[in-house]
mmCIF file of the C-alpha atoms, coordinates in Angstrom:
data_MODEL
# 
_entry.id   MODEL 
# 
loop_
_atom_site.group_PDB 
_atom_site.id 
_atom_site.type_symbol 
_atom_site.label_atom_id 
_atom_site.label_alt_id 
_atom_site.label_comp_id 
_atom_site.label_asym_id 
_atom_site.label_entity_id 
_atom_site.label_seq_id 
_atom_site.pdbx_PDB_ins_code 
_atom_site.Cartn_x 
_atom_site.Cartn_y 
_atom_site.Cartn_z 
_atom_site.occupancy 
_atom_site.B_iso_or_equiv 
_atom_site.pdbx_formal_charge 
_atom_site.auth_seq_id 
_atom_site.auth_comp_id 
_atom_site.auth_asym_id 
_atom_site.auth_atom_id 
_atom_site.pdbx_PDB_model_num 
ATOM 1   C CA . GLN A 1 1   ? -1.675  8.724   1.516   1.00 0.00 ? 1   GLN A CA 1 
ATOM 2   C CA . VAL A 1 2   ? -2.883  7.701   -1.899  1.00 0.00 ? 2   VAL A CA 1 
ATOM 3   C CA . GLN A 1 3   ? -5.002  10.131  -3.843  1.00 0.00 ? 3   GLN A CA 1 
ATOM 4   C CA . LEU A 1 4   ? -7.951  8.838   -5.831  1.00 0.00 ? 4   LEU A CA 1 
ATOM 5   C CA . VAL A 1 5   ? -9.272  10.084  -9.169  1.00 0.00 ? 5   VAL A CA 1 
ATOM 6   C CA . GLU A 1 6   ? -12.622 8.937   -10.511 1.00 0.00 ? 6   GLU A CA 1 
ATOM 7   C CA . SER A 1 7   ? -13.508 8.784   -14.217 1.00 0.00 ? 7   SER A CA 1 
ATOM 8   C CA . GLY A 1 8   ? -15.830 7.116   -16.674 1.00 0.00 ? 8   GLY A CA 1 
ATOM 9   C CA . GLY A 1 9   ? -19.098 8.853   -15.963 1.00 0.00 ? 9   GLY A CA 1 
ATOM 10  C CA . GLY A 1 10  ? -21.385 10.219  -18.628 1.00 0.00 ? 10  GLY A CA 1 
ATOM 11  C CA . LEU A 1 11  ? -24.856 10.319  -20.056 1.00 0.00 ? 11  LEU A CA 1 
ATOM 12  C CA . VAL A 1 12  ? -26.519 7.010   -20.817 1.00 0.00 ? 12  VAL A CA 1 
ATOM 13  C CA . GLN A 1 13  ? -30.053 5.849   -21.558 1.00 0.00 ? 13  GLN A CA 1 
ATOM 14  C CA . ALA A 1 14  ? -31.962 3.747   -19.102 1.00 0.00 ? 14  ALA A CA 1 
ATOM 15  C CA . GLY A 1 15  ? -31.007 0.112   -19.511 1.00 0.00 ? 15  GLY A CA 1 
ATOM 16  C CA . GLY A 1 16  ? -27.521 0.996   -20.654 1.00 0.00 ? 16  GLY A CA 1 
ATOM 17  C CA . SER A 1 17  ? -24.125 0.405   -19.073 1.00 0.00 ? 17  SER A CA 1 
ATOM 18  C CA . LEU A 1 18  ? -21.123 2.363   -17.882 1.00 0.00 ? 18  LEU A CA 1 
ATOM 19  C CA . ARG A 1 19  ? -17.837 1.426   -16.276 1.00 0.00 ? 19  ARG A CA 1 
ATOM 20  C CA . LEU A 1 20  ? -16.322 3.768   -13.748 1.00 0.00 ? 20  LEU A CA 1 
ATOM 21  C CA . SER A 1 21  ? -12.648 3.788   -12.838 1.00 0.00 ? 21  SER A CA 1 
ATOM 22  C CA . CYS A 1 22  ? -10.884 4.958   -9.711  1.00 0.00 ? 22  CYS A CA 1 
ATOM 23  C CA . ALA A 1 23  ? -7.158  5.395   -10.158 1.00 0.00 ? 23  ALA A CA 1 
ATOM 24  C CA . ALA A 1 24  ? -4.928  5.629   -7.113  1.00 0.00 ? 24  ALA A CA 1 
ATOM 25  C CA . SER A 1 25  ? -1.695  7.596   -7.018  1.00 0.00 ? 25  SER A CA 1 
ATOM 26  C CA . GLY A 1 26  ? 0.037   4.730   -5.238  1.00 0.00 ? 26  GLY A CA 1 
ATOM 27  C CA . SER A 1 27  ? -0.234  1.045   -4.535  1.00 0.00 ? 27  SER A CA 1 
ATOM 28  C CA . ILE A 1 28  ? -3.583  -0.281  -3.358  1.00 0.00 ? 28  ILE A CA 1 
ATOM 29  C CA . THR A 1 29  ? -2.298  -3.786  -2.694  1.00 0.00 ? 29  THR A CA 1 
ATOM 30  C CA . SER A 1 30  ? -2.156  -3.292  1.060   1.00 0.00 ? 30  SER A CA 1 
ATOM 31  C CA . ILE A 1 31  ? -5.445  -1.404  1.299   1.00 0.00 ? 31  ILE A CA 1 
ATOM 32  C CA . ASN A 1 32  ? -7.948  -3.716  2.973   1.00 0.00 ? 32  ASN A CA 1 
ATOM 33  C CA . ALA A 1 33  ? -11.156 -2.255  1.613   1.00 0.00 ? 33  ALA A CA 1 
ATOM 34  C CA . MET A 1 34  ? -12.220 0.257   -0.981  1.00 0.00 ? 34  MET A CA 1 
ATOM 35  C CA . GLY A 1 35  ? -15.621 1.329   -2.110  1.00 0.00 ? 35  GLY A CA 1 
ATOM 36  C CA . TRP A 1 36  ? -17.829 3.353   -4.406  1.00 0.00 ? 36  TRP A CA 1 
ATOM 37  C CA . TYR A 1 37  ? -20.241 5.936   -3.080  1.00 0.00 ? 37  TYR A CA 1 
ATOM 38  C CA . ARG A 1 38  ? -22.843 8.055   -4.813  1.00 0.00 ? 38  ARG A CA 1 
ATOM 39  C CA . GLN A 1 39  ? -24.543 11.298  -3.972  1.00 0.00 ? 39  GLN A CA 1 
ATOM 40  C CA . THR A 1 40  ? -27.451 13.278  -5.380  1.00 0.00 ? 40  THR A CA 1 
ATOM 41  C CA . PRO A 1 41  ? -28.089 16.950  -4.588  1.00 0.00 ? 41  PRO A CA 1 
ATOM 42  C CA . GLY A 1 42  ? -29.429 17.492  -1.094  1.00 0.00 ? 42  GLY A CA 1 
ATOM 43  C CA . LYS A 1 43  ? -28.853 13.912  -0.006  1.00 0.00 ? 43  LYS A CA 1 
ATOM 44  C CA . GLN A 1 44  ? -26.120 12.142  1.901   1.00 0.00 ? 44  GLN A CA 1 
ATOM 45  C CA . ARG A 1 45  ? -23.351 10.231  0.215   1.00 0.00 ? 45  ARG A CA 1 
ATOM 46  C CA . ASP A 1 46  ? -24.180 6.518   0.268   1.00 0.00 ? 46  ASP A CA 1 
ATOM 47  C CA . LEU A 1 47  ? -21.905 3.529   -0.084  1.00 0.00 ? 47  LEU A CA 1 
ATOM 48  C CA . VAL A 1 48  ? -23.089 1.314   -2.933  1.00 0.00 ? 48  VAL A CA 1 
ATOM 49  C CA . ALA A 1 49  ? -20.288 -1.227  -3.356  1.00 0.00 ? 49  ALA A CA 1 
ATOM 50  C CA . SER A 1 50  ? -17.110 -2.322  -1.621  1.00 0.00 ? 50  SER A CA 1 
ATOM 51  C CA . ILE A 1 51  ? -14.287 -4.744  -2.228  1.00 0.00 ? 51  ILE A CA 1 
ATOM 52  C CA . THR A 1 52  ? -11.631 -6.124  0.075   1.00 0.00 ? 52  THR A CA 1 
ATOM 53  C CA . SER A 1 53  ? -8.012  -6.913  -0.665  1.00 0.00 ? 53  SER A CA 1 
ATOM 54  C CA . ARG A 1 54  ? -9.036  -10.558 -1.027  1.00 0.00 ? 54  ARG A CA 1 
ATOM 55  C CA . GLY A 1 55  ? -11.718 -9.701  -3.535  1.00 0.00 ? 55  GLY A CA 1 
ATOM 56  C CA . SER A 1 56  ? -14.758 -10.094 -1.314  1.00 0.00 ? 56  SER A CA 1 
ATOM 57  C CA . THR A 1 57  ? -17.538 -7.775  -2.390  1.00 0.00 ? 57  THR A CA 1 
ATOM 58  C CA . ASN A 1 58  ? -20.584 -6.168  -0.825  1.00 0.00 ? 58  ASN A CA 1 
ATOM 59  C CA . TYR A 1 59  ? -23.410 -4.214  -2.434  1.00 0.00 ? 59  TYR A CA 1 
ATOM 60  C CA . ALA A 1 60  ? -26.269 -2.012  -1.412  1.00 0.00 ? 60  ALA A CA 1 
ATOM 61  C CA . ASP A 1 61  ? -29.632 -3.616  -2.105  1.00 0.00 ? 61  ASP A CA 1 
ATOM 62  C CA . SER A 1 62  ? -30.434 -0.922  -4.666  1.00 0.00 ? 62  SER A CA 1 
ATOM 63  C CA . VAL A 1 63  ? -27.607 -2.005  -6.974  1.00 0.00 ? 63  VAL A CA 1 
ATOM 64  C CA . LYS A 1 64  ? -27.254 -5.694  -6.182  1.00 0.00 ? 64  LYS A CA 1 
ATOM 65  C CA . GLY A 1 65  ? -27.350 -7.794  -9.329  1.00 0.00 ? 65  GLY A CA 1 
ATOM 66  C CA . ARG A 1 66  ? -26.719 -4.799  -11.587 1.00 0.00 ? 66  ARG A CA 1 
ATOM 67  C CA . PHE A 1 67  ? -23.385 -3.360  -10.422 1.00 0.00 ? 67  PHE A CA 1 
ATOM 68  C CA . THR A 1 68  ? -20.062 -5.172  -10.121 1.00 0.00 ? 68  THR A CA 1 
ATOM 69  C CA . ILE A 1 69  ? -17.042 -3.835  -8.281  1.00 0.00 ? 69  ILE A CA 1 
ATOM 70  C CA . SER A 1 70  ? -13.567 -5.094  -9.084  1.00 0.00 ? 70  SER A CA 1 
ATOM 71  C CA . ARG A 1 71  ? -9.964  -4.153  -8.453  1.00 0.00 ? 71  ARG A CA 1 
ATOM 72  C CA . ASP A 1 72  ? -6.741  -4.435  -10.416 1.00 0.00 ? 72  ASP A CA 1 
ATOM 73  C CA . ASN A 1 73  ? -3.859  -4.125  -7.972  1.00 0.00 ? 73  ASN A CA 1 
ATOM 74  C CA . ALA A 1 74  ? -1.318  -4.076  -10.793 1.00 0.00 ? 74  ALA A CA 1 
ATOM 75  C CA . LYS A 1 75  ? -2.957  -0.937  -12.163 1.00 0.00 ? 75  LYS A CA 1 
ATOM 76  C CA . ASN A 1 76  ? -3.790  0.540   -8.748  1.00 0.00 ? 76  ASN A CA 1 
ATOM 77  C CA . THR A 1 77  ? -7.359  0.903   -9.917  1.00 0.00 ? 77  THR A CA 1 
ATOM 78  C CA . ILE A 1 78  ? -10.811 -0.162  -8.844  1.00 0.00 ? 78  ILE A CA 1 
ATOM 79  C CA . TYR A 1 79  ? -13.798 -0.304  -11.164 1.00 0.00 ? 79  TYR A CA 1 
ATOM 80  C CA . LEU A 1 80  ? -17.548 -0.198  -10.997 1.00 0.00 ? 80  LEU A CA 1 
ATOM 81  C CA . GLN A 1 81  ? -19.354 -1.897  -13.851 1.00 0.00 ? 81  GLN A CA 1 
ATOM 82  C CA . MET A 1 82  ? -22.906 -0.609  -13.944 1.00 0.00 ? 82  MET A CA 1 
ATOM 83  C CA . ASN A 1 83  ? -25.493 -2.465  -16.021 1.00 0.00 ? 83  ASN A CA 1 
ATOM 84  C CA . SER A 1 84  ? -29.236 -2.081  -16.443 1.00 0.00 ? 84  SER A CA 1 
ATOM 85  C CA . LEU A 1 85  ? -28.977 1.514   -15.358 1.00 0.00 ? 85  LEU A CA 1 
ATOM 86  C CA . LYS A 1 86  ? -32.041 3.283   -14.032 1.00 0.00 ? 86  LYS A CA 1 
ATOM 87  C CA . SER A 1 87  ? -32.859 6.960   -13.729 1.00 0.00 ? 87  SER A CA 1 
ATOM 88  C CA . GLU A 1 88  ? -32.460 6.643   -9.961  1.00 0.00 ? 88  GLU A CA 1 
ATOM 89  C CA . ASP A 1 89  ? -28.799 5.734   -10.479 1.00 0.00 ? 89  ASP A CA 1 
ATOM 90  C CA . THR A 1 90  ? -28.177 9.311   -11.587 1.00 0.00 ? 90  THR A CA 1 
ATOM 91  C CA . ALA A 1 91  ? -25.640 10.759  -9.148  1.00 0.00 ? 91  ALA A CA 1 
ATOM 92  C CA . VAL A 1 92  ? -22.062 11.815  -8.666  1.00 0.00 ? 92  VAL A CA 1 
ATOM 93  C CA . TYR A 1 93  ? -19.994 8.730   -7.951  1.00 0.00 ? 93  TYR A CA 1 
ATOM 94  C CA . TYR A 1 94  ? -16.951 8.745   -5.676  1.00 0.00 ? 94  TYR A CA 1 
ATOM 95  C CA . CYS A 1 95  ? -14.446 6.146   -4.586  1.00 0.00 ? 95  CYS A CA 1 
ATOM 96  C CA . ASN A 1 96  ? -12.622 5.977   -1.280  1.00 0.00 ? 96  ASN A CA 1 
ATOM 97  C CA . VAL A 1 97  ? -10.634 3.817   1.068   1.00 0.00 ? 97  VAL A CA 1 
ATOM 98  C CA . LEU A 1 98  ? -12.797 2.256   3.794   1.00 0.00 ? 98  LEU A CA 1 
ATOM 99  C CA . THR A 1 99  ? -12.122 1.496   7.437   1.00 0.00 ? 99  THR A CA 1 
ATOM 100 C CA . SER A 1 100 ? -13.648 -1.968  6.944   1.00 0.00 ? 100 SER A CA 1 
ATOM 101 C CA . PRO A 1 101 ? -15.509 -3.903  4.223   1.00 0.00 ? 101 PRO A CA 1 
ATOM 102 C CA . TRP A 1 102 ? -18.669 -1.835  4.790   1.00 0.00 ? 102 TRP A CA 1 
ATOM 103 C CA . GLY A 1 103 ? -17.112 0.887   6.887   1.00 0.00 ? 103 GLY A CA 1 
ATOM 104 C CA . THR A 1 104 ? -16.634 4.599   6.591   1.00 0.00 ? 104 THR A CA 1 
ATOM 105 C CA . ALA A 1 105 ? -14.496 6.589   4.208   1.00 0.00 ? 105 ALA A CA 1 
ATOM 106 C CA . MET A 1 106 ? -10.954 7.435   5.257   1.00 0.00 ? 106 MET A CA 1 
ATOM 107 C CA . ARG A 1 107 ? -9.620  9.797   2.615   1.00 0.00 ? 107 ARG A CA 1 
ATOM 108 C CA . VAL A 1 108 ? -10.369 13.290  1.414   1.00 0.00 ? 108 VAL A CA 1 
ATOM 109 C CA . TRP A 1 109 ? -13.035 13.137  -1.251  1.00 0.00 ? 109 TRP A CA 1 
ATOM 110 C CA . GLY A 1 110 ? -12.109 13.645  -4.866  1.00 0.00 ? 110 GLY A CA 1 
ATOM 111 C CA . GLN A 1 111 ? -14.209 15.403  -7.476  1.00 0.00 ? 111 GLN A CA 1 
ATOM 112 C CA . GLY A 1 112 ? -16.182 12.326  -8.375  1.00 0.00 ? 112 GLY A CA 1 
ATOM 113 C CA . THR A 1 113 ? -17.642 11.486  -11.752 1.00 0.00 ? 113 THR A CA 1 
ATOM 114 C CA . GLN A 1 114 ? -21.157 12.381  -12.859 1.00 0.00 ? 114 GLN A CA 1 
ATOM 115 C CA . VAL A 1 115 ? -23.473 9.637   -14.066 1.00 0.00 ? 115 VAL A CA 1 
ATOM 116 C CA . THR A 1 116 ? -26.705 10.718  -15.691 1.00 0.00 ? 116 THR A CA 1 
ATOM 117 C CA . VAL A 1 117 ? -29.284 8.157   -16.764 1.00 0.00 ? 117 VAL A CA 1 
ATOM 118 C CA . SER A 1 118 ? -32.017 9.400   -19.057 1.00 0.00 ? 118 SER A CA 1 
ATOM 119 C CA . SER A 1 119 ? -35.367 7.679   -19.103 1.00 0.00 ? 119 SER A CA 1 
# 
């Protein structure tokens, strides 16, 4: 099974941008769907964006129009470009393999990457 490592988080002002990366330890070419989740303390982990092997994407309403998910199979990496960030986007962000384009996570969770948006 591939292992996933998230990076790219940080502190940014509201309205700013960040790009998160999720590097896989092996090939992601044959993985049908992957996604980005986020979690704040005391709340469940929510799926915010997903991408299929064919490049089809889905987004939660809360991030639609602001976030863009992409994948680079040659680099075994998926990305999450986050623009127009809001304080409510503050969370730990995780990536995972999904059972379907908007399905459930299949792999053990990594450490995630912290995104903090200051207002």
